[in-house]
Amino acid sequence: MQLCHFHAGLDKPLFLIAGPCVIESEAMAMNTAAALKTLTDELGIPFIYKSSFDKANRSSTKSFRGLGIEEGLRILQKVKDEIGVPVLTDVHEDSPLDEVASVVNVMQTPAFLVRQTNFIQNVCKQGLPVNIKKGQFQAPWDMEQVVAKAREVGNENIMVCDRGTSFGYNTLVSDMRGLAQMRSTGCPVVFDATHSVQQPGGQGMTSGGQREMVPVLARAAIAAGISGLFMETHPDPSKALSDGPNMWPLGNLRPLLETMKELDDVVKKHGFIENSLLG
Amino acid sequence: MQLCHFHAGLDKPLFLIAGPCVIESEAMAMNTAAALKTLTDELGIPFIYKSSFDKANRSSTKSFRGLGIEEGLRILQKVKDEIGVPVLTDVHEDSPLDEVASVVNVMQTPAFLVRQTNFIQNVCKQGLPVNIKKGQFQAPWDMEQVVAKAREVGNENIMVCDRGTSFGYNTLVSDMRGLAQMRSTGCPVVFDATHSVQQPGGQGMTSGGQREMVPVLARAAIAAGISGLFMETHPDPSKALSDGPNMWPLGNLRPLLETMKELDDVVKKHGFIENSLLG
Amino acid sequence: MQLCHFHAGLDKPLFLIAGPCVIESEAMAMNTAAALKTLTDELGIPFIYKSSFDKANRSSTKSFRGLGIEEGLRILQKVKDEIGVPVLTDVHEDSPLDEVASVVNVMQTPAFLVRQTNFIQNVCKQGLPVNIKKGQFQAPWDMEQVVAKAREVGNENIMVCDRGTSFGYNTLVSDMRGLAQMRSTGCPVVFDATHSVQQPGGQGMTSGGQREMVPVLARAAIAAGISGLFMETHPDPSKALSDGPNMWPLGNLRPLLETMKELDDVVKKHGFIENSLLG
Amino acid sequence: MQLCHFHAGLDKPLFLIAGPCVIESEAMAMNTAAALKTLTDELGIPFIYKSSFDKANRSSTKSFRGLGIEEGLRILQKVKDEIGVPVLTDVHEDSPLDEVASVVNVMQTPAFLVRQTNFIQNVCKQGLPVNIKKGQFQAPWDMEQVVAKAREVGNENIMVCDRGTSFGYNTLVSDMRGLAQMRSTGCPVVFDATHSVQQPGGQGMTSGGQREMVPVLARAAIAAGISGLFMETHPDPSKALSDGPNMWPLGNLRPLLETMKELDDVVKKHGFIENSLLG
C-alpha cells in the first residue's frame, strides 16, 4: 500500500518508524528527527518519525506523561515542516482525533485498546493510514476481525503491528509465526522491536525492559518477513522520561540499521517460500 | 468495606453480583432480577444485579451491542426501584460517567481498560464503589498500582476482580493464587466465574466459552477465599444476545448457589491459614 | 477404585498422600509416618505415606539425592510394617522396578517422564496401583492417551495427578478446570498441592517455592472436586534436604487437614453439577 | 568448538543437522543422506545426518517406533561409511549408550529428559559431542545448570538446542531471545526448526504440526544468531511414518537452504551488537 511518500509491502524495502517514546522537548524532538532523517537517507530506508504527546497508560501516575497535546502537536508539526519527515503519533480514547489528524501523517492505536470498536473505527474514520497494534492478549489471527472493523468505515490503509504476546506474568514473547500469520489480513505487517522487550509491570512503579534483546528480535522479525520495523530510540535512554529500559540508543542505531537493511534485501530477494503453504 | 446494604470482606459472607450479560429487554431484566432476588433472599446471600447497557468490545460489529444508554439506564433504574436490589453496570471510555453514576449503585471497569489511568480515575471520581477487573495481560500483583491510582482521587471503595489471565492463544487460565495475592491491595477480591471460562477470539466472529467449567471454577475460587462472586446468568443462554456460551442457566443456579454458600461458610469459619505466611 | 485399604473416587472421601520429599533418615521417616498416621486416623482421612529414595532430577548435582535405594527401601518397609501405613514412592528409568514393587503399595511416575512409553508401561506391569503425574508440558486431555498406554499392559488401577502446568518461564499454574477434565480418563484424580507451588529453575542452583500458596491451592482443588490430595510435609522445611521451599510444615498440618476434610464433605454431598455438561 | 570435520560457533558458518525423523528403511536412509550430502556440498554448508532408530515417546503405542536398534545402527554405520557424512542419533534412558556411541559421531538427548541427571551424565561420559535439547518446560537460562552437569563428567563438546517452549495447551512458541541467552552457556546454540512447529498432543492419537512455519522460524533463528540449524526432512512427509506434519519436504530444501546460507553470512559478517549488552 501507499504509505506517505513510499510503498509498503513484502515486495518493497523495509520501512522504519522510529523516534523517542515521548516528546520530551522541542529541541530533543528536532534533533532526533534530524539525526534519524540523515541516517535513513544515507541507508535508503523509508522513514516515519514517531513520538507520543501523552502516555495515558503509565504504571504510576508519578511517571512523566508528556508536554500536553497542544505543545506536542505543535512540535510534531514543526518536525514535519522543518525536518521534512512524515510523523506518526498514538492516540487514545480521549484524544481529539481530528486535531491530531490535522497534523500527523499516520495514526497509531495502542495494543490495550484494540478491542474498543468505537475507538478503532473513530480513528480509522480520520482517513489517514493507521498502525493498529495487536493486543498482548490476542492471537495473530484475531487481527482479522480487527482489520474487518477498521475497513468497515472505509479506510483501506491499515497496518497491523506486533508488540509481543503475554507469556506468564510480567513477560512478553514475540512469536515470529505471528508475523507470517498476520499476512492473511492483507495489511503490511510491522514489528515493534522495542515494546516487545518490555517487562510489563512487576517492577513496582515502572515497567522494565531488555534493551539487549532489541537487535536479536529486530533481526529475527526481518528475516521472518515484515514490511516495516517500529523502534523507539533515544540519545540517552538512561535519562529518558519514559520507556528508558527498552529504548535503543540513537548512537548505536547505524550498525543495527545496516544489518537490518541487508537482511531485508536478502530475504525479499529470495521470496517467502512459506506463502505457498499458508492458508 | 461497606458495599450497598451489606459488608464485604474475607470475614463476611460471600456476596453475589449476577445478571444477564446485556440488557436485552425491560421484561427480561425485571424477570431475571426478581428471580435472582428471590433466590438470594432465600439463601441469605447479599446480592447486586448486573447488566450492561452497551458492549463496546464485541469481536464483530455484527454482534448485538445493547439497547443504548438511555433505555438501558431507564431499565436499570426500574430494576433498582421496583425489584429493590442494588444495580451494577460497566462503563467504557465514552460512557457519560455522571449520568450512569446517578442511576447505579456500583460501577465496573473492563479488564482491557485497566491501564487507562484517566479513565480509571474518572470512574473512581464518581464516588461510587467500583469493581476494577484485572487485565488478562496482568499479574495479580500489578493490581496494587492500579488500586493506588484509584485511591489517589479519594475513592476508598474499590474492589478488584479476576476474570482470567492470558494462557497461550485464545485461552484464559484462572490462577487461584492470584485471589490470595490480591488481598495485598486491601480491597475485597471478587472472582468472575463466567468470563473466566471464555475462549476469547479464535472462533471467528464471536468468542466461545466453557459453561461446564463455571461451577468448577466458582467452587475453587470460593475455597481459595474471596469476598464476592461475579456470574452472568440467563434464562436461556443458547438464545442470549451476548456471551451465551459462557453464561450459567438461571434455572440451574439454585443448586450451584447452595453449594457455594456452604463452601464459603466452611472456609471462612476455619480462616485463612496462609495469611500468616503471605508477605 | 480399590486403593490399598480404602476406595478412591469422587463419591468417596478424600484420601491423602503425604510425607517428606525424600527419606532423610530412618528416625525422621518413622517419626513423620507415625505423626501422619495419628493425625489422619483422628480425622478419618485414608492415608498413604510418601517418600522418595532418590531424587534423580535435581537442578544441581550438588543437591542431596537420598540415602540410596537399598537403604531407602529398607526404611519404607519398616514404615509399612511398624507404623502400619501403606507406602508410595516414585520410580525413575533406572529404578529396579520389581525390587521397588516388592516393598511399596503404590508406585508413582514423575511428570517429566510421562511421555516415556516403555517406562510407563514397565511400571504399570508391576501390577500395583500407579499414580501418574501429568507433564508440566501437557494439557489435561493429553492424559487420556497416557492412561490408554498404561491400561494396555493390563493395569486398571491408575490414578492421574496434576502438579502444575508451564506458564511462562520458571512458573507453574494450576488450572482447576484440568482436575474436572481429567475425570474423562475414568481414573481417580489427585492434586499435588506442594509441587504445584514450585518455582522451577530460575534461582540458579535450586528451585524455589511458594509455601504460602499450598493451602490456597489445596482448598481450591478440593472444591473443584478430586479423589485424593498429595502433599509433601516436613517437621522443619527450612532444614529439609530437598524441596524445602514448597513443603508444608508438619506442625501446621492439622488445621489445614481439618478445613480440607470439611470442604470435601460439603462438595461431595452436593455432587458435581458440571458432570451433566462435561463431554 | 570442533564438531566432526568442521568448527562450530557464532564466528563460523552455519552447520546443518538434517534427515528423516526415523529410519524407515535402508534405501530411504541412504537416498536421503546422499541427496543431503550433495546439496550441502554444493552450498558449502557443513552437514551432519540425523535419524532415529527408536521413537520412545510416541503419543500412541499404535505409532511406528522404528526398525529396532540393531538394524538402525547398522544402517547409520552404512550411511557414515558409504555416503561419507557424520551421523547423529538421539538416545533414551534404555538405549545401550556404548553401542550407539561406537557407531555415531554425535549423540543427542531428548527435551523431555533434560532434567534426568544420571542420563545426561551417562550420555556425556561416552566422550562424543552431545546436542542437548532444552526442555519445553524450561527457560533458556535453565540450560546453564544442565551444561554444568554435562561438563562435570569431563565432556566439553556440548551443544544446546531449542525446540520450543510450552505456551498454553498443545502449543509451543519459539522465543528468539532464548537463542541469544543460551550463549551464556559457552556452547554452540542450535535451533530445531521442525520440532518447534509441532503441536504436541491435542489431536488424539498423533501430534500435529505447522510445516508452513518451518521457513519462517528457520530464517528468524538464523538472523537472531545461531551456530547450527536442526531440521527434519523427508522425501514425502505426507507418507512419513513419524512426524510427517512438521517435516520439511526434501524436494523443497534447496531454496530454503540458499536463503538460510545467505542470511547467516550477512548476520555473522556484521556481528552481534547485543553481545556487548548481554550479561
PDB file of C-alpha atoms in Angstrom, chain D residues 1-6 8 15-18 47-53 73 76 80 85-91 97 99-109 123-124 126-133 155 157-161 188 190 230:
ATOM      1  CA  MET D   1      34.240 -25.938  19.142  1.00  0.00           C
ATOM      2  CA  GLN D   2      35.457 -28.693  16.857  1.00  0.00           C
ATOM      3  CA  LEU D   3      32.452 -30.698  15.663  1.00  0.00           C
ATOM      4  CA  CYS D   4      33.155 -33.647  13.377  1.00  0.00           C
ATOM      5  CA  HIS D   5      35.103 -32.255  10.395  1.00  0.00           C
ATOM      6  CA  PHE D   6      34.377 -28.563  10.979  1.00  0.00           C
ATOM      7  CA  ALA D   8      31.015 -24.670  15.145  1.00  0.00           C
ATOM      8  CA  PHE D  15      26.079 -26.010  10.083  1.00  0.00           C
ATOM      9  CA  LEU D  16      23.095 -28.224   9.358  1.00  0.00           C
ATOM     10  CA  ILE D  17      21.799 -31.304  11.162  1.00  0.00           C
ATOM     11  CA  ALA D  18      19.159 -32.892   8.949  1.00  0.00           C
ATOM     12  CA  PHE D  47      26.406 -31.228   7.393  1.00  0.00           C
ATOM     13  CA  ILE D  48      25.541 -33.972   9.901  1.00  0.00           C
ATOM     14  CA  TYR D  49      22.977 -36.644   9.037  1.00  0.00           C
ATOM     15  CA  LYS D  50      20.285 -37.251  11.666  1.00  0.00           C
ATOM     16  CA  SER D  51      17.855 -40.118  12.029  1.00  0.00           C
ATOM     17  CA  SER D  52      16.368 -42.022  14.970  1.00  0.00           C
ATOM     18  CA  PHE D  53      16.378 -45.775  15.450  1.00  0.00           C
ATOM     19  CA  LEU D  73      22.670 -48.730  13.952  1.00  0.00           C
ATOM     20  CA  LEU D  76      23.605 -45.463  10.315  1.00  0.00           C
ATOM     21  CA  LYS D  80      28.518 -42.957   7.581  1.00  0.00           C
ATOM     22  CA  VAL D  85      28.783 -37.983   6.300  1.00  0.00           C
ATOM     23  CA  PRO D  86      28.924 -37.824  10.093  1.00  0.00           C
ATOM     24  CA  VAL D  87      25.773 -39.172  11.751  1.00  0.00           C
ATOM     25  CA  LEU D  88      23.783 -38.139  14.799  1.00  0.00           C
ATOM     26  CA  THR D  89      21.074 -40.025  16.634  1.00  0.00           C
ATOM     27  CA  ASP D  90      19.066 -39.497  19.787  1.00  0.00           C
ATOM     28  CA  VAL D  91      19.308 -41.802  22.757  1.00  0.00           C
ATOM     29  CA  LEU D  97      24.851 -45.934  25.107  1.00  0.00           C
ATOM     30  CA  GLU D  99      26.834 -49.437  21.444  1.00  0.00           C
ATOM     31  CA  VAL D 100      25.319 -46.274  19.977  1.00  0.00           C
ATOM     32  CA  ALA D 101      28.494 -44.313  20.691  1.00  0.00           C
ATOM     33  CA  SER D 102      30.560 -46.853  18.768  1.00  0.00           C
ATOM     34  CA  VAL D 103      28.636 -46.008  15.600  1.00  0.00           C
ATOM     35  CA  VAL D 104      27.553 -42.367  15.603  1.00  0.00           C
ATOM     36  CA  ASN D 105      29.569 -39.148  15.592  1.00  0.00           C
ATOM     37  CA  VAL D 106      27.228 -37.054  17.698  1.00  0.00           C
ATOM     38  CA  MET D 107      24.696 -38.032  20.351  1.00  0.00           C
ATOM     39  CA  GLN D 108      21.509 -36.145  21.129  1.00  0.00           C
ATOM     40  CA  THR D 109      19.333 -36.101  24.226  1.00  0.00           C
ATOM     41  CA  VAL D 123      25.457 -39.858  27.666  1.00  0.00           C
ATOM     42  CA  CYS D 124      28.156 -37.235  28.096  1.00  0.00           C
ATOM     43  CA  GLN D 126      30.628 -41.529  26.116  1.00  0.00           C
ATOM     44  CA  GLY D 127      33.014 -38.779  25.049  1.00  0.00           C
ATOM     45  CA  LEU D 128      31.255 -37.793  21.833  1.00  0.00           C
ATOM     46  CA  PRO D 129      29.849 -34.338  21.111  1.00  0.00           C
ATOM     47  CA  VAL D 130      26.342 -34.125  22.564  1.00  0.00           C
ATOM     48  CA  ASN D 131      23.416 -31.992  21.389  1.00  0.00           C
ATOM     49  CA  ILE D 132      21.251 -31.368  24.475  1.00  0.00           C
ATOM     50  CA  LYS D 133      17.727 -30.208  23.774  1.00  0.00           C
ATOM     51  CA  ASN D 155      32.826 -33.566  28.253  1.00  0.00           C
ATOM     52  CA  ASN D 157      31.823 -30.736  23.461  1.00  0.00           C
ATOM     53  CA  ILE D 158      28.295 -29.807  24.357  1.00  0.00           C
ATOM     54  CA  MET D 159      25.720 -28.071  22.187  1.00  0.00           C
ATOM     55  CA  VAL D 160      22.414 -26.669  23.428  1.00  0.00           C
ATOM     56  CA  CYS D 161      19.342 -26.850  21.226  1.00  0.00           C
ATOM     57  CA  PRO D 188      27.197 -23.580  20.282  1.00  0.00           C
ATOM     58  CA  VAL D 190      21.344 -24.953  17.681  1.00  0.00           C
ATOM     59  CA  PHE D 230      18.429 -28.796  13.027  1.00  0.00           C
TER      60      PHE D 230
END
